[in-house]
N, CA, C and O of each residue as an XYZ file, in Angstrom:
608
protein
N      17.124     13.051     -0.895
C      17.988     12.030     -0.246
C      18.838     11.530     -1.194
O      18.295     11.232     -2.258
N      20.069     11.345     -1.107
C      21.001     10.844     -1.751
C      20.811      9.264     -2.075
O      20.165      8.596     -1.268
N      21.314      8.690     -3.149
C      20.974      7.261     -3.739
C      21.746      6.491     -2.767
O      21.251      5.380     -2.581
N      22.922      6.754     -2.010
C      23.464      5.840     -1.311
C      22.701      5.619      0.044
O      22.632      4.546      0.643
N      22.218      6.646      0.377
C      21.172      6.671      1.839
C      20.146      5.956      1.494
O      19.911      4.914      2.105
N      19.279      6.413      0.368
C      18.243      5.533     -0.155
C      18.213      4.047     -0.307
O      17.230      3.338     -0.095
N      19.673      3.557     -0.791
C      19.566      2.310     -1.193
C      20.127      1.481      0.213
O      19.907      0.275      0.333
N      20.786      2.170      1.140
C      20.932      1.825      2.675
C      19.625      1.363      3.197
O      19.395      0.215      3.576
N      18.668      2.490      3.185
C      17.565      2.321      3.922
C      16.662      1.099      3.404
O      16.083      0.259      4.092
N      16.702      1.246      1.783
C      15.983      0.146      1.231
C      16.417     -1.382      1.633
O      15.689     -2.322      1.953
N      17.744     -1.325      1.521
C      18.284     -2.870      2.275
C      17.900     -2.866      3.534
O      17.526     -4.000      3.835
N      17.819     -2.164      4.366
C      17.444     -2.312      5.878
C      15.744     -2.683      5.982
O      15.164     -3.441      6.760
N      15.349     -2.048      5.160
C      13.809     -2.416      4.863
C      13.524     -3.736      4.418
O      12.545     -4.337      4.861
N      14.344     -4.273      3.525
C      14.479     -5.600      2.995
C      14.633     -6.472      3.930
O      13.964     -7.504      3.869
N      15.477     -6.281      4.929
C      16.184     -7.222      5.827
C      15.012     -7.179      6.817
O      14.820     -8.304      7.279
N      14.299     -6.405      7.222
C      13.264     -6.365      8.160
C      12.062     -6.999      7.699
O      11.328     -7.626      8.463
N      11.829     -6.851      6.422
C      10.673     -7.353      5.855
C      10.724     -8.738      5.436
O       9.646     -9.284      5.200
N      11.828     -9.418      5.302
C      11.968    -10.917      4.892
C      11.674    -11.862      6.014
O      11.293    -12.996      5.723
N      11.803    -11.531      7.200
C      11.142    -12.408      8.172
C       9.558    -12.250      8.378
O       8.752    -13.176      8.461
N       9.301    -10.940      8.441
C       7.743    -10.552      8.315
C       6.985    -11.258      7.423
O       5.998    -11.906      7.772
N       7.416    -11.173      6.181
C       6.873    -11.910      5.040
C       6.785    -13.500      5.286
O       5.720    -14.106      5.170
N       7.991    -14.117      5.634
C       7.881    -15.333      5.946
C       7.002    -15.834      6.993
O       6.359    -16.879      6.891
N       6.993    -14.985      8.101
C       6.132    -15.212      9.264
C       4.743    -15.302      8.918
O       4.021    -16.229      9.283
N       4.362    -14.306      8.192
C       3.148    -14.222      7.575
C       2.701    -15.450      6.821
O       1.773    -16.159      7.209
N       3.372    -15.659      5.776
C       3.017    -17.036      5.080
C       3.278    -18.284      5.783
O       2.639    -19.297      5.494
N       4.189    -18.279      6.703
C       4.108    -19.534      7.352
C       2.944    -19.789      8.368
O       2.595    -20.922      8.700
N       2.379    -18.645      8.827
C       1.183    -18.660      9.550
C       0.091    -19.109      8.888
O      -0.719    -19.963      9.246
N       0.133    -18.455      7.873
C      -0.930    -18.858      6.722
C      -1.069    -20.187      6.388
O      -2.126    -20.741      6.688
N      -0.103    -20.872      5.757
C       0.053    -22.127      5.200
C       0.315    -23.367      6.474
O       0.326    -24.578      6.252
N       0.482    -22.819      7.610
C       0.585    -23.776      8.685
C      -0.567    -24.527      8.937
O      -0.506    -25.723      9.220
N      -1.850    -23.761      8.834
C      -3.078    -24.391      9.151
C      -3.071    -24.338     10.698
O      -3.933    -25.106     11.127
N      -2.413    -23.714     11.668
C      -2.589    -23.781     12.752
C      -3.454    -22.476     13.387
O      -3.649    -22.274     14.586
N      -3.793    -21.872     12.567
C      -4.729    -20.591     13.157
C      -5.831    -20.883     13.951
O      -6.477    -21.914     13.765
N      -6.150    -19.970     14.936
C      -7.078    -20.165     15.479
C      -8.657    -20.022     14.812
O      -9.667    -20.616     15.188
N      -8.539    -19.169     13.849
C      -9.797    -18.991     13.234
C      -9.060    -18.703     11.624
O      -7.890    -18.463     11.325
N     -10.283    -18.843     10.786
C      -9.761    -18.785      9.365
C      -9.491    -17.243      9.107
O      -8.585    -16.951      8.326
N     -10.277    -16.169      9.763
C     -10.228    -14.781      9.510
C      -8.691    -14.225     10.061
O      -8.262    -13.148      9.647
N      -7.926    -15.042     11.008
C      -6.741    -14.664     11.572
C      -5.784    -15.006     10.447
O      -4.830    -14.293     10.135
N      -6.102    -16.131      9.869
C      -5.181    -16.385      8.908
C      -5.257    -15.416      7.401
O      -4.326    -15.163      6.636
N      -6.346    -15.102      7.327
C      -6.825    -14.138      6.182
C      -6.024    -12.555      6.697
O      -5.402    -11.781      5.969
N      -6.211    -12.471      7.698
C      -5.637    -11.232      8.244
C      -4.057    -11.179      7.842
O      -3.549    -10.276      7.177
N      -3.343    -12.364      8.391
C      -2.011    -12.762      8.275
C      -1.627    -12.512      6.843
O      -0.706    -11.753      6.541
N      -2.451    -13.254      5.854
C      -2.041    -13.002      4.305
C      -2.306    -11.698      4.048
O      -1.500    -11.178      3.276
N      -3.310    -10.897      4.507
C      -3.329     -9.464      3.972
C      -2.404     -8.572      4.517
O      -2.143     -7.605      3.801
N      -1.878     -8.639      5.527
C      -0.667     -7.795      6.078
C       0.410     -8.469      5.395
O       1.247     -7.697      4.926
N       0.609     -9.651      5.219
C       1.792     -9.925      4.317
C       1.838     -9.374      2.864
O       2.856     -9.000      2.281
N       0.670     -9.382      2.412
C       0.678     -8.844      0.772
C       0.700     -7.145      0.849
O       0.955     -6.399     -0.096
N       0.391     -6.776      2.119
C       0.439     -5.272      2.117
C       1.900     -5.151      2.407
O       2.342     -4.072      2.015
N       2.766     -5.912      2.962
C       4.206     -5.501      3.068
C       4.750     -5.690      1.671
O       5.539     -4.852      1.236
N       4.366     -6.801      0.882
C       4.932     -7.081     -0.180
C       4.676     -6.018     -1.301
O       5.531     -5.745     -2.143
N       3.406     -5.422     -1.250
C       2.876     -4.355     -2.125
C       4.013     -3.084     -1.757
O       4.813     -2.647     -2.585
N       3.928     -2.734     -0.719
C       4.780     -1.744     -0.120
C       6.142     -1.744     -0.647
O       6.604     -0.755     -1.216
N       6.697     -2.656     -0.500
C       8.021     -2.980     -1.172
C       8.515     -2.923     -2.691
O       9.575     -2.548     -3.193
N       7.171     -3.514     -3.300
C       7.339     -3.488     -4.832
C       6.806     -2.360     -5.480
O       7.076     -2.176     -6.667
N       6.102     -1.598     -4.875
C       5.537     -0.365     -5.677
C       5.839      1.024     -5.014
O       5.203      2.044     -5.280
N       6.722      0.965     -4.256
C       6.895      2.428     -3.437
C       8.247      2.879     -4.082
O       8.907      2.240     -4.901
N       8.532      4.123     -3.544
C      10.005      4.717     -3.793
C      10.991      4.284     -2.979
O      11.955      4.997     -2.700
N      10.835      3.096     -2.538
C      11.768      2.285     -1.608
C      12.682      2.027     -2.677
O      12.325      1.876     -3.846
N      14.145      1.966     -2.173
C      15.039      1.654     -3.123
C      14.887      0.157     -3.406
O      14.463     -0.534     -2.480
N      15.259     -0.585     -4.884
C      14.952     -1.633     -5.154
C      15.610     -3.007     -4.331
O      15.352     -4.205     -4.456
N      16.408     -2.405     -3.591
C      17.054     -3.304     -2.605
C      16.071     -3.989     -1.716
O      16.149     -5.193     -1.472
N      15.001     -3.085     -1.161
C      14.007     -3.474     -0.307
C      13.178     -4.684     -0.932
O      12.664     -5.524     -0.194
N      13.072     -4.738     -2.245
C      12.296     -6.124     -2.947
C      13.222     -7.177     -3.356
O      12.887     -8.338     -3.589
N      14.448     -6.689     -3.433
C      15.237     -7.711     -3.955
C      15.727     -8.750     -2.841
O      15.873     -9.957     -3.036
N      15.956     -8.077     -1.643
C      16.487     -9.001     -0.457
C      15.371     -9.990     -0.141
O      15.641    -11.191     -0.128
N      14.118     -9.557      0.119
C      12.951    -10.902      0.101
C      12.899    -11.524     -0.841
O      12.675    -12.721     -0.663
N      13.068    -11.057     -2.209
C      12.785    -11.806     -3.449
C      13.862    -12.923     -3.462
O      13.601    -14.099     -3.713
N      15.104    -12.444     -3.168
C      16.090    -13.554     -3.158
C      15.997    -14.660     -2.168
O      16.410    -15.804     -2.356
N      15.348    -14.158     -0.972
C      15.306    -15.356      0.090
C      14.245    -16.133     -0.391
O      14.425    -17.351     -0.391
N      12.910    -15.584     -0.906
C      11.946    -16.384     -1.194
C      12.244    -17.522     -2.383
O      11.841    -18.685     -2.390
N      13.009    -16.898     -3.314
C      13.545    -17.793     -4.516
C      14.201    -18.827     -3.912
O      13.776    -19.949     -4.187
N      15.355    -18.726     -2.974
C      15.907    -19.502     -2.351
C      15.263    -20.737     -1.771
O      15.612    -21.900     -1.973
N      14.178    -20.268     -0.950
C      13.255    -21.249     -0.437
C      12.572    -21.933     -1.439
O      12.585    -23.158     -1.316
N      11.956    -21.456     -2.437
C      11.292    -21.963     -3.632
C      12.389    -23.093     -4.125
O      12.131    -24.288     -3.980
N      13.601    -22.658     -4.705
C      14.675    -23.535     -4.961
C      14.742    -24.880     -4.271
O      14.925    -25.934     -4.881
N      14.567    -24.771     -2.846
C      14.694    -26.062     -2.375
C      13.572    -26.969     -2.506
O      13.769    -28.160     -2.266
N      12.213    -26.497     -2.919
C      11.199    -27.467     -3.279
C      11.659    -28.306     -4.508
O      11.448    -29.519     -4.525
N      12.271    -27.687     -5.513
C      12.834    -28.314     -6.641
C      14.081    -28.912     -6.923
O      14.311    -29.523     -7.966
N      14.966    -28.729     -5.918
C      16.206    -29.624     -6.227
C      16.065    -31.065     -5.390
O      15.896    -31.211     -4.179
N      16.161    -31.848     -6.194
C      16.223    -33.169     -5.756
C      16.983    -33.705     -4.772
O      18.164    -33.436     -4.996
N      16.854    -34.284     -3.873
C      17.990    -34.924     -2.888
C      18.139    -34.043     -1.794
O      18.793    -34.486     -0.850
N      17.620    -32.734     -1.686
C      17.859    -31.994     -0.498
C      16.721    -31.886      0.254
O      15.926    -30.998     -0.053
N      16.500    -32.551      1.101
C      15.265    -32.727      2.058
C      15.385    -31.417      3.061
O      16.366    -31.025      3.693
N      14.017    -30.867      2.984
C      13.973    -29.604      3.705
C      13.783    -30.204      5.330
O      14.003    -29.527      6.334
N      13.440    -31.268      5.326
C      13.523    -31.774      6.788
C      14.803    -32.014      7.584
O      14.918    -32.010      8.810
N      15.847    -32.247      6.562
C      17.278    -31.853      7.334
C      17.999    -30.677      7.564
O      19.119    -30.586      8.067
N      17.223    -29.723      7.131
C      17.877    -28.244      7.242
C      17.056    -27.372      8.458
O      17.425    -26.340      9.018
N      16.057    -28.005      8.619
C      15.208    -27.127      9.834
C      14.552    -28.079     10.834
O      14.381    -29.276     10.607
N      14.216    -27.482     11.906
C      13.698    -28.308     13.094
C      12.524    -28.823     12.497
O      11.917    -28.341     11.541
N      12.182    -30.134     13.323
C      11.093    -30.890     12.794
C       9.750    -30.146     12.656
O       9.054    -30.257     11.647
N       9.428    -29.404     13.686
C       8.096    -28.769     13.732
C       8.046    -27.367     12.563
O       7.022    -26.690     12.470
N       9.071    -27.123     11.874
C       8.827    -26.297     10.943
C       9.145    -26.713      9.582
O       8.832    -26.017      8.616
N       9.754    -27.821      9.478
C       9.746    -28.888      7.996
C       8.484    -28.663      7.094
O       8.449    -28.314      5.914
N       7.446    -28.956      7.964
C       6.208    -29.312      6.895
C       5.730    -27.974      6.431
O       5.320    -27.845      5.277
N       5.764    -26.929      7.303
C       4.890    -25.613      6.992
C       6.162    -24.810      5.882
O       5.748    -24.150      4.928
N       7.445    -24.928      6.087
C       8.367    -24.570      4.950
C       8.339    -25.228      3.668
O       8.614    -24.657      2.613
N       7.947    -26.639      3.792
C       7.885    -27.396      2.684
C       6.694    -26.933      1.821
O       6.793    -26.922      0.594
N       5.453    -26.512      2.521
C       4.325    -25.908      1.928
C       4.313    -24.684      1.687
O       3.392    -24.224      1.013
N       5.299    -23.886      2.164
C       5.452    -22.508      1.723
C       6.317    -22.445      0.329
O       6.161    -21.579     -0.532
N       7.304    -23.577      0.266
C       8.422    -23.463     -0.806
C       7.228    -23.895     -1.995
O       7.282    -23.314     -3.079
N       6.276    -24.815     -1.780
C       5.587    -25.304     -3.010
C       4.368    -24.548     -3.458
O       3.830    -24.811     -4.533
N       3.831    -23.414     -2.475
C       2.856    -22.647     -2.891
C       3.209    -21.170     -3.113
O       3.234    -20.646     -4.227
N       3.486    -20.529     -1.935
C       3.693    -18.868     -2.003
C       4.977    -18.511     -2.373
O       5.101    -17.373     -2.827
N       6.100    -19.304     -2.278
C       7.411    -18.796     -2.380
C       7.617    -18.327     -3.655
O       8.035    -17.173     -3.751
N       7.420    -18.955     -4.645
C       7.910    -18.758     -6.124
C       7.062    -17.647     -6.671
O       7.634    -16.668     -7.150
N       5.865    -17.699     -6.648
C       5.030    -16.305     -7.032
C       5.284    -15.068     -6.486
O       5.217    -14.038     -7.157
N       5.649    -15.098     -4.998
C       6.155    -13.977     -4.280
C       7.629    -13.631     -4.813
O       7.881    -12.492     -5.206
N       8.469    -14.518     -4.813
C       9.747    -14.348     -5.349
C       9.703    -13.550     -6.643
O      10.335    -12.495     -6.677
N       8.965    -13.980     -7.796
C       8.742    -13.466     -8.965
C       8.268    -11.956     -9.189
O       8.682    -11.181    -10.050
N       7.226    -11.706     -8.131
C       6.946    -10.409     -7.973
C       7.973     -9.447     -7.578
O       8.300     -8.508     -8.303
N       8.546     -9.708     -6.282
C       9.571     -8.866     -5.867
C      10.711     -8.760     -6.715
O      11.276     -7.680     -6.890
N      11.085     -9.838     -7.258
C      12.307     -9.726     -8.147
C      12.058     -8.969     -9.650
O      12.879     -8.374    -10.348
N      10.834     -9.181     -9.846
C      10.369     -8.286    -11.187
C      10.485     -7.002    -10.765
O      11.079     -6.177    -11.459
N       9.844     -6.633     -9.394
C       9.732     -5.032     -9.174
C      11.221     -4.376     -8.892
O      11.408     -3.161     -8.826
N      12.072     -5.203     -8.764
C      13.556     -4.709     -8.601
C      14.428     -4.564     -9.690
O      15.587     -4.193     -9.506
N      13.857     -4.897    -11.144
C      14.656     -4.846    -12.232
C      14.507     -3.680    -13.058
O      15.179     -3.488    -14.072
N      13.407     -2.710    -12.512
C      13.188     -1.669    -13.301
C      14.055     -0.466    -13.192
O      14.039      0.158    -12.131
N      14.920     -0.015    -14.316
C      15.837      0.889    -14.135
C      15.690      2.273    -13.412
O      16.603      2.890    -12.863
N      14.169      2.708    -13.525
C      14.005      3.685    -12.937
C      14.011      3.676    -11.312
O      14.179      4.743    -10.722
N      13.829      2.492    -10.607
C      13.653      2.260     -9.497
C      14.982      2.453     -8.923
O      15.022      2.712     -7.720
N      16.105      2.369     -9.594
C      17.633      2.440     -9.166
C      18.301      3.715     -9.097
O      19.332      3.977     -8.476
N      17.330      4.761    -10.074
C      17.850      5.935     -9.961
C      17.139      6.807     -8.820
O      16.032      6.498     -8.380
N      17.822      7.861     -8.401
C      17.240      8.726     -7.420
C      16.010      9.387     -8.055
O      15.673      8.953     -9.156
N      15.378     10.265     -7.568
C      14.386     11.130     -7.665
C      15.156     12.229     -8.748
O      16.358     12.450     -8.601
N      14.508     12.786     -9.659
C      15.177     13.876    -10.311
C      14.968     15.026     -9.454
O      13.860     15.227     -8.955
N      16.093     15.905     -9.219
C      16.249     16.997     -8.500
C      16.064     18.295     -9.502
O      16.783     18.523    -10.475
N      14.938     19.106     -9.059
C      14.748     20.120     -9.831
C      16.169     21.207    -10.131
O      16.930     21.280     -9.167
N      16.428     21.750    -10.949
C      17.378     22.701    -10.960
C      16.717     24.135    -10.363
O      15.571     24.534    -10.567
N      17.655     24.724     -9.654
C      17.398     25.816     -8.864
C      17.052     26.896    -10.093
O      17.729     26.971    -11.118
N      15.924     27.687     -9.820
C      15.647     28.794    -10.672
C      16.755     29.658    -10.956
O      17.438     30.143    -10.054
N      17.014     29.928    -12.498
C      17.708     31.053    -12.722
C      17.522     32.261    -11.990
O      16.354     32.517    -11.694
N      18.391     33.050    -11.636
C      18.139     34.529    -11.125
C      17.762     35.220    -12.351
O      18.390     35.037    -13.393
N      16.662     36.084    -12.263
C      16.358     36.849    -13.506
C      17.548     38.049    -13.511
O      18.024     38.658    -12.553
N      17.862     38.161    -15.023
C      18.613     39.210    -15.163
C      18.087     40.706    -14.856
O      16.872     40.903    -14.862
N      18.799     41.547    -14.643
C      18.379     42.972    -14.271
C      17.845     43.473    -15.626
O      18.518     43.274    -16.637
N      16.812     44.036    -15.682
C      16.145     44.574    -16.946
C      16.796     46.169    -16.719
O      16.935     46.783    -15.661
N      17.114     46.560    -18.031
C      17.553     48.234    -17.820
C      15.900     48.931    -18.054
O      14.977     48.703    -18.836
N      16.135     49.907    -16.888
C      15.049     50.507    -16.568
C      15.002     51.995    -17.449
O      15.874     52.857    -17.346
N      13.963     52.083    -18.210
C      14.226     53.285    -19.279
C      14.117     54.361    -18.181
O      13.616     54.330    -17.057
N      14.839     55.454    -18.971
C      15.058     56.812    -18.083
C      13.522     57.384    -18.333
O      12.842     57.152    -19.332
N      13.152     58.150    -17.240
C      11.974     58.954    -17.311
C      11.986     60.210    -18.513
O      13.032     60.816    -18.745
N      11.011     60.450    -19.068
C      11.131     61.539    -20.002
C      11.182     62.660    -19.286
O      10.679     62.822    -18.174
N      11.994     63.701    -20.127
C      12.258     64.832    -19.261
C      10.876     65.821    -18.796
O       9.808     65.973    -19.390
N      11.270     66.304    -17.735
C      10.013     67.510    -17.185
C      10.128     68.316    -18.273
O      11.158     68.537    -18.910
N       8.657     68.900    -18.532
C       8.665     69.993    -19.678
C       9.229     71.311    -18.839
O       9.180     71.284    -17.609
N       9.639     72.192    -19.372
C      10.240     73.529    -18.984
C       8.882     74.331    -18.261
O       7.696     74.246    -18.579
N       9.406     74.984    -17.378
C       8.431     75.894    -16.616
C       7.985     77.176    -17.510
O       8.905     77.873    -17.938
N       6.925     77.469    -17.764
C       6.772     78.524    -18.562
C       6.507     79.716    -17.398
O       5.740     79.507    -16.458
N       7.213     80.962    -17.565
C       7.047     81.957    -16.533
C       5.683     82.516    -16.444
O       4.887     82.676    -17.369
N       5.542     82.776    -15.251
C       3.893     83.282    -15.098
C       4.139     84.710    -15.052
O       5.228     85.134    -14.667
N       3.126     85.543    -15.448
C       2.936     86.732    -15.279
C       2.637     87.477    -14.017
O       3.058     88.613    -13.797
N       1.969     86.857    -13.284
C       1.545     87.528    -11.954
C       2.522     87.266    -10.973
O       2.385     87.708     -9.832
């Protein structure tokens, strides 16, 4: 696969994974789960998505896009004078504030750190096609012995 196509697919994966990661974490931190095991499953599925983006041969754009989004959410928790409540509907303000204070910064660091390795930006090394073997000179067979005339 060419690098451009790989990066395009990685960016698409990152755009699809960003709301999935946010929804899983918001479900976990909201405290509205029906049971504790449902929240644990949501967290496990979220971490599986993060692990797939951070450790696979997906383009680093796949981990860069959600990493930047989570870094922006985490930055909102540390910027004084920008209330999260003013940016979101009331029912989402508290879970986003909890997300920004707990999970957003560590996950943003993991995803952004996975994007900085230069080996992830390069494509897989394509093996060179094997060189065609040169034709070897076939030695001439030895001459046949002369026939000895028979007396009979």
